[in-house]
C-alpha atoms as one frame of an Amber mdcrd trajectory, in Angstrom:
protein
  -5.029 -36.788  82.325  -5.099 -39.378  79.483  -4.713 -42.746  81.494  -4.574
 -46.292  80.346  -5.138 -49.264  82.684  -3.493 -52.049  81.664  -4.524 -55.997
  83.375  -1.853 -58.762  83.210  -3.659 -62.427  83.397  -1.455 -65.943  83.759
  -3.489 -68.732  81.902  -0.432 -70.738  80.302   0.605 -68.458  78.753   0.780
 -64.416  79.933  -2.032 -62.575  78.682  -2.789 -58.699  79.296  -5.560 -56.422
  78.213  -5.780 -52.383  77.637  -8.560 -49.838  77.872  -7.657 -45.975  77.410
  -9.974 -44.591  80.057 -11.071 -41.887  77.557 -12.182 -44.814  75.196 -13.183
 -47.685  77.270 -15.584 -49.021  74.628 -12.500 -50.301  72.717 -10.135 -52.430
  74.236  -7.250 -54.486  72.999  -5.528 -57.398  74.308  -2.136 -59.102  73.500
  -0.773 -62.680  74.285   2.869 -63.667  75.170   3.669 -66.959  74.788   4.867
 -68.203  78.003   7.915 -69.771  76.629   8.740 -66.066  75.689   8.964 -64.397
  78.725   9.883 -67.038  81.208  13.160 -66.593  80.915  13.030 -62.617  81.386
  10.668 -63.320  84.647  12.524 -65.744  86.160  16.124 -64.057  85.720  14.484
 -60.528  87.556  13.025 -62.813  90.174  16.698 -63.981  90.469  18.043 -60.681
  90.361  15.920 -59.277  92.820  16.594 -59.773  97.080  13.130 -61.272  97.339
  13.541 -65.201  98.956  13.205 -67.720  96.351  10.906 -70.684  96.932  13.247
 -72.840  99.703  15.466 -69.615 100.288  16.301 -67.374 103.556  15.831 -63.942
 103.464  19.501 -63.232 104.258  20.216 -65.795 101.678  18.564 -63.549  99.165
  20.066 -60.321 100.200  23.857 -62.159  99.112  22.501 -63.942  95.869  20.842
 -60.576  94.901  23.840 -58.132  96.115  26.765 -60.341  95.689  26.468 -62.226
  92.536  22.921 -60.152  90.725  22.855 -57.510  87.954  21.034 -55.222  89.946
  24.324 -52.723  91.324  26.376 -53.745  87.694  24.749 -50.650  85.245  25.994
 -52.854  82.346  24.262 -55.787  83.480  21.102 -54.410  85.101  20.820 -51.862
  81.647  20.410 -55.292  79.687  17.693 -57.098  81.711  15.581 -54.516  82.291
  15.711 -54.037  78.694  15.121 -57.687  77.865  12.150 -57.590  80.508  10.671
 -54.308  78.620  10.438 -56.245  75.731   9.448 -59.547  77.409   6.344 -58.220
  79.309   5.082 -54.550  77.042   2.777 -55.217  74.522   3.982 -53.475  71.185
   1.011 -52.300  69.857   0.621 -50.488  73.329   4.214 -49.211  72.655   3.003
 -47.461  69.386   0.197 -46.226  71.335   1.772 -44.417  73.600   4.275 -43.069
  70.787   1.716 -41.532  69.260   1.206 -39.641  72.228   4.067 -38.631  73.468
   4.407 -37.218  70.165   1.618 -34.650  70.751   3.004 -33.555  73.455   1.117
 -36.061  76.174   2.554 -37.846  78.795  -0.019 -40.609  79.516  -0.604 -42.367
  83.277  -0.411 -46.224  82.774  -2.376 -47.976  85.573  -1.197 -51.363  86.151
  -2.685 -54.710  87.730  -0.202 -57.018  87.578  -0.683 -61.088  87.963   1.280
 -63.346  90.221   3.886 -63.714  87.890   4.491 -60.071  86.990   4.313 -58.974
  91.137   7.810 -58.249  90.807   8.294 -56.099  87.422   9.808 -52.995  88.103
   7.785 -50.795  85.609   8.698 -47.657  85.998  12.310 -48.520  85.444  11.949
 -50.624  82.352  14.542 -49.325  80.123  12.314 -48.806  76.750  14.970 -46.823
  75.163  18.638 -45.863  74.749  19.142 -44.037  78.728  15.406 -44.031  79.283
  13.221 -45.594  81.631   9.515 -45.728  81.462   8.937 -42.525  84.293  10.846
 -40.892  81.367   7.398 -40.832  79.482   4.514 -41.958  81.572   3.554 -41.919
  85.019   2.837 -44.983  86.527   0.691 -46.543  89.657  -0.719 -49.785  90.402
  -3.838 -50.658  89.194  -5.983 -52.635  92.615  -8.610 -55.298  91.420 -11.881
 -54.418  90.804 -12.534 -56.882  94.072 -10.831 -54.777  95.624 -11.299 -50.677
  94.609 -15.019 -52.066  94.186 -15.353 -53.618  97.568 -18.336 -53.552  99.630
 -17.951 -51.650 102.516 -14.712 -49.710 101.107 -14.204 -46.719 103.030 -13.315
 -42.856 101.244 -11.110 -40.779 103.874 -10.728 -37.249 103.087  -6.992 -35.503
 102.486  -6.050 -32.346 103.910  -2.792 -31.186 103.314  -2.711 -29.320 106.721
  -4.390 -32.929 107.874  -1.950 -35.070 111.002   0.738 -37.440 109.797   1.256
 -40.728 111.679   4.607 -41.681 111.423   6.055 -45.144 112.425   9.351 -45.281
 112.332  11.612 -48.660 112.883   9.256 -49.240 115.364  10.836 -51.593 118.648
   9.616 -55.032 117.889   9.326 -56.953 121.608  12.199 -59.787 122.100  14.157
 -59.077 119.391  17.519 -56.945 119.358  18.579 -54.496 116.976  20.586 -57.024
 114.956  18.096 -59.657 115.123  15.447 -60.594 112.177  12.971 -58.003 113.271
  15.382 -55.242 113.928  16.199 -52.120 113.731  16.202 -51.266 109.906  17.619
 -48.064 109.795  20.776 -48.817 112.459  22.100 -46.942 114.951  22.920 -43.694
 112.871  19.550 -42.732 111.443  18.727 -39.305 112.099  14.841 -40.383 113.495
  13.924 -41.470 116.755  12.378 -45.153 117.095   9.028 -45.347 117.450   6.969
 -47.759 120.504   3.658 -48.117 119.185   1.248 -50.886 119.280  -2.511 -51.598
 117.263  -4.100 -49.979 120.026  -2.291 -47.054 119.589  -2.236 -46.899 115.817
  -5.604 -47.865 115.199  -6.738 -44.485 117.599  -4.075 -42.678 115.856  -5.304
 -43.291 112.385  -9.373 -42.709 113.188  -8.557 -38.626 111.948  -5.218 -38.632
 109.988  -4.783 -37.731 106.433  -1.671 -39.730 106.136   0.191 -42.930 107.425
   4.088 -43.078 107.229   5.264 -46.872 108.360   9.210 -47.437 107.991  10.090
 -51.206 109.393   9.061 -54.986 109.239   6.747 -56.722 106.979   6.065 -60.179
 106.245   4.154 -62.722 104.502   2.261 -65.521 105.652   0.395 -68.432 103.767
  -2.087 -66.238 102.364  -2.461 -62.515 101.328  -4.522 -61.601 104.259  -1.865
 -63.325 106.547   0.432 -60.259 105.697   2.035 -58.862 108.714   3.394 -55.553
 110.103   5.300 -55.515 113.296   4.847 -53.000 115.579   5.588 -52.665 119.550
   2.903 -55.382 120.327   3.250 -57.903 122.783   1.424 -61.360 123.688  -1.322
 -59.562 125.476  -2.701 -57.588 122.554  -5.956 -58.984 120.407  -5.401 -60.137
 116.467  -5.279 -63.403 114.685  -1.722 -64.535 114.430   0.050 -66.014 116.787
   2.697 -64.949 118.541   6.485 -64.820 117.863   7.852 -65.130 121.419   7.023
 -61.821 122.853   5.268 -59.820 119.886   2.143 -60.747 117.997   2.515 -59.394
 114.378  -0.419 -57.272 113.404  -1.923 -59.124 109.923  -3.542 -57.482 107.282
  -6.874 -59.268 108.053  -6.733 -57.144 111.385  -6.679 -54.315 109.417  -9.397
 -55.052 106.940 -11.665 -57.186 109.686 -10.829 -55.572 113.243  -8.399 -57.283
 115.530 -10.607 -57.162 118.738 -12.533 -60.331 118.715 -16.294 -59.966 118.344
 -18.258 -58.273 115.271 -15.980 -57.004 112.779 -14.761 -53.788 113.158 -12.199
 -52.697 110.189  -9.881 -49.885 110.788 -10.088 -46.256 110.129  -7.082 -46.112
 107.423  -5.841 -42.190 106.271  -6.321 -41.080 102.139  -2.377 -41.746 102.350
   0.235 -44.403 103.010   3.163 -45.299 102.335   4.427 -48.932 103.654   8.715
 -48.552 103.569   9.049 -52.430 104.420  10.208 -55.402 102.621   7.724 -57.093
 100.265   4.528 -54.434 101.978   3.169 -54.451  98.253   2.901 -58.341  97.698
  -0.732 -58.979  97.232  -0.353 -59.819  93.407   1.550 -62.356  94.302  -0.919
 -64.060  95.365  -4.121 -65.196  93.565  -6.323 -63.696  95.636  -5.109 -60.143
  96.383  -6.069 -59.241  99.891  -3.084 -58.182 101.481  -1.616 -54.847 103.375
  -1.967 -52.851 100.288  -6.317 -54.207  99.746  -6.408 -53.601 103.855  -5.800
 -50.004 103.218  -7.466 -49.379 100.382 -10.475 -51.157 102.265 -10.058 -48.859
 104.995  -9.815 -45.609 103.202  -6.438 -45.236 101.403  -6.264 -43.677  97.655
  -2.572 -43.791  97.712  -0.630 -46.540  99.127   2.724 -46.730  98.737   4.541
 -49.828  98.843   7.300 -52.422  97.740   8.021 -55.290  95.171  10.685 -56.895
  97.108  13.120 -57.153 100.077  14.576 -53.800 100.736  18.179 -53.858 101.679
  19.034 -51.808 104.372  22.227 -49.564 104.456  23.892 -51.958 107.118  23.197
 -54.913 104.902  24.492 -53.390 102.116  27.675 -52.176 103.439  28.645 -55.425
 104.954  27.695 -57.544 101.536  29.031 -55.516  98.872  32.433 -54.800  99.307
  33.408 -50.923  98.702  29.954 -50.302  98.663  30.203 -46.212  99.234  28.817
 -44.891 102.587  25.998 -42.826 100.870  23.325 -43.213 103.069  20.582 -45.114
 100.504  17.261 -46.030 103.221  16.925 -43.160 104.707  17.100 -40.552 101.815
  14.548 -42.858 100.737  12.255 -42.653 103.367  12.139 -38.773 102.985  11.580
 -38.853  99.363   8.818 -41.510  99.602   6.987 -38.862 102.618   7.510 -35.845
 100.521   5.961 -37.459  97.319   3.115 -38.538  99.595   2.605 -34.935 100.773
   2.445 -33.508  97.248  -0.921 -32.742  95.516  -0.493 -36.045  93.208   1.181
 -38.762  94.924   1.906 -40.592  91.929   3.622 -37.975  89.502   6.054 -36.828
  92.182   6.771 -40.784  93.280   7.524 -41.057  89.541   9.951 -37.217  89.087
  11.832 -38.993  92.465  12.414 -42.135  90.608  13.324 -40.423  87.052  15.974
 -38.267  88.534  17.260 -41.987  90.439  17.582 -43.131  86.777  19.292 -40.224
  85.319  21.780 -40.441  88.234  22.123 -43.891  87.824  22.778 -44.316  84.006
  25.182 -41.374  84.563  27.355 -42.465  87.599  26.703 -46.548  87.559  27.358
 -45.001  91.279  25.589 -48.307  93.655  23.861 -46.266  96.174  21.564 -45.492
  92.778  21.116 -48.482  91.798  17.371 -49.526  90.871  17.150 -52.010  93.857
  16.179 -49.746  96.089  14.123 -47.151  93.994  12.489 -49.374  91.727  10.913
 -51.404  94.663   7.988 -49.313  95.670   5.161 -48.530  93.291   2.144 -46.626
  94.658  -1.771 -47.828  94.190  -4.014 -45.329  93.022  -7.551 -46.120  93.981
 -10.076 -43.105  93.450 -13.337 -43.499  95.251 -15.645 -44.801  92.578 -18.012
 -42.062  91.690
């Protein structure tokens, strides 16, 4: 595998730096004037159903899906073409030219900074109908403070190995219409799931993979990142609790949520975290969110989202004609079965190239990068 990792850096102005892993004695670096790519950021963050600093979630869902690019090919075709050229260095560009030219497809890892958390880029249009995952695989490139950690865990992956699957798990006081309902509706074809951290913390101690389909949110801080599970007032972990549930944060991942000595969590080689905003630790300056919990715990592939995902219901009822293609839970499969494949990354990455094609073909919304583009997947190989 020819692989370059590529670090994004705000000081001013947006800085990034590149290291081909076969030559890591010769970097490069590139600078983009801030007053370059502002523009290009802040339109995508406006395009995108993530809130907006003084906005409601459900706010965001109708600026993003009512009056946003993202479902409009025409529209969507030139930003993510103006945010290619905003953010990609284009000496890398010739770089990777030259390879694909032999014959190469190359793997760019990426660590993003705060104000790149929400590129999209494996669907950067580069070219006329292409997308990056045209040419290159792609995965998210975790801090060395984080794939370096002390105390980072390695778990094994068998492909014959047990699966723990959480699926729109029943969150206590809250009905399936309310904020931290049901995300899949009424019609989805998989049963609900009624687990708690007890539960899931013994269930993950042997797994090979974790499958978690529902609620995240975000605190203050990275670590303050929360799943919701079944939980109720009575369990142990350091939020507080939202009437009858206590979220379960990413510190109780990474520190233990019993009180006492710290006692981090068993996590599986695998996960994938289908939940809005699950991959948000570069948004943050210090990036210790879900996404660091796992890989702290044992993940080397964790799957995980950008932004807000829309679900099918929400989609239906804001766009109007919006066809009744099923789009969340299609995507849930896809997201399992890439995580089940020998390289996690590469199939994430076929998945989301034949989303493109189909897209840039058909302009059809159910294919629209808002819901594919979301999730990128961390690679983080033990450190030998």
């Amino acid at each position: 595998m020819v692989a370059v990792q590529l670090k994004f850096v705000d000081a001013g102005d947006l800085y990034v730096s590149w290291r081909w892993e076969h030559e890591p004695d010769r970097p490069r670096a590139w600078r983009f004037p801030r007053d370059l790519v502002r523009d290009a950021l802040a339109d995508w963050a406006r395009a995108v159903p993530s809130p907006l600093p003084g906005e409601r979630a459900d706010q965001a869902l109708v600026r993003s899906l009512t009056h946003g690019p993202l479902l409009d090919l025409a529209r969507e075709r030139e930003l993510s073409g103006r945010l290619a050229g905003a953010v990609f260095p284009g000496q890398l560009g010739g770089e990777l030219n030259a390879l694909l030219e032999q014959g190469i497809r190359p793997h760019l890892r990426i660590q993003p900074s705060p104000s790149t958390a929400l590129v999209p880029w494996e669907s950067l249009r580069v070219d006329e109908g292409e997308r990056t995952v045209h040419h290159s695989d792609v995965s998210v490139l975790t801090p060395a403070t984080v794939r370096n950690a002390h105390g980072r865990r390695a778990s094994p992956f068998s492909p014959h190995g047990t699966v723990v699957s959480v699926v729109d798990p029943v969150v206590p006081g809250f009905t399936d219409t309310s904020a931290l309902g049901s995300v899949l509706g009424p019609d989805s074809p998989f049963e609900r799931s009624d687990v708690d951290r007890d539960d899931l913390e013994r269930a993950l101690s042997d797994a090979s993979r974790f499958l978690y389909v529902g609620h995240v949110t975000t605190g203050d801080h990275a670590l303050d990142s929360r799943l919701h599970l079944s939980c109720g007032t009575t369990t142990t972990g350091r939020a507080a609790p939202i009437g009858a549930h206590r979220p379960l944060t990413a510190a109780d991942i990474a520190l233990g949520h019993r009180p006492g000595a710290p006692n981090p969590w068993r996590v599986p080689n695998r996960v994938a975290l289908i939940a809005c905003d699950s991959g948000g630790d570069t948004r943050f300056a210090e990036p210790a969110g879900l996404v660091a919990a796992m890989v702290h715990g044992g993940a080397e592939y964790t799957t995980a989202t950008r932004w807000t995902l829309p679900t099918d219901a929400g989609l239906r009822h804001l766009v109007p004609h919006f066809p009744t293609t099923p789009v969340l839970v299609p995507t849930v499969r896809a997201i399992d079965r890439a995580q089940s494949s020998p390289d996690p990354v590469a199939a994430q990455c076929a998945w989301q190239r034949a989303q493109a094609d189909e897209w840039e073909r058909t302009g059809d919304p159910a294919l629209s990068p808002v819901v594919w583009a979301a999730f990128g997947t961390a690679w983080t190989p033990t450190p030998r």
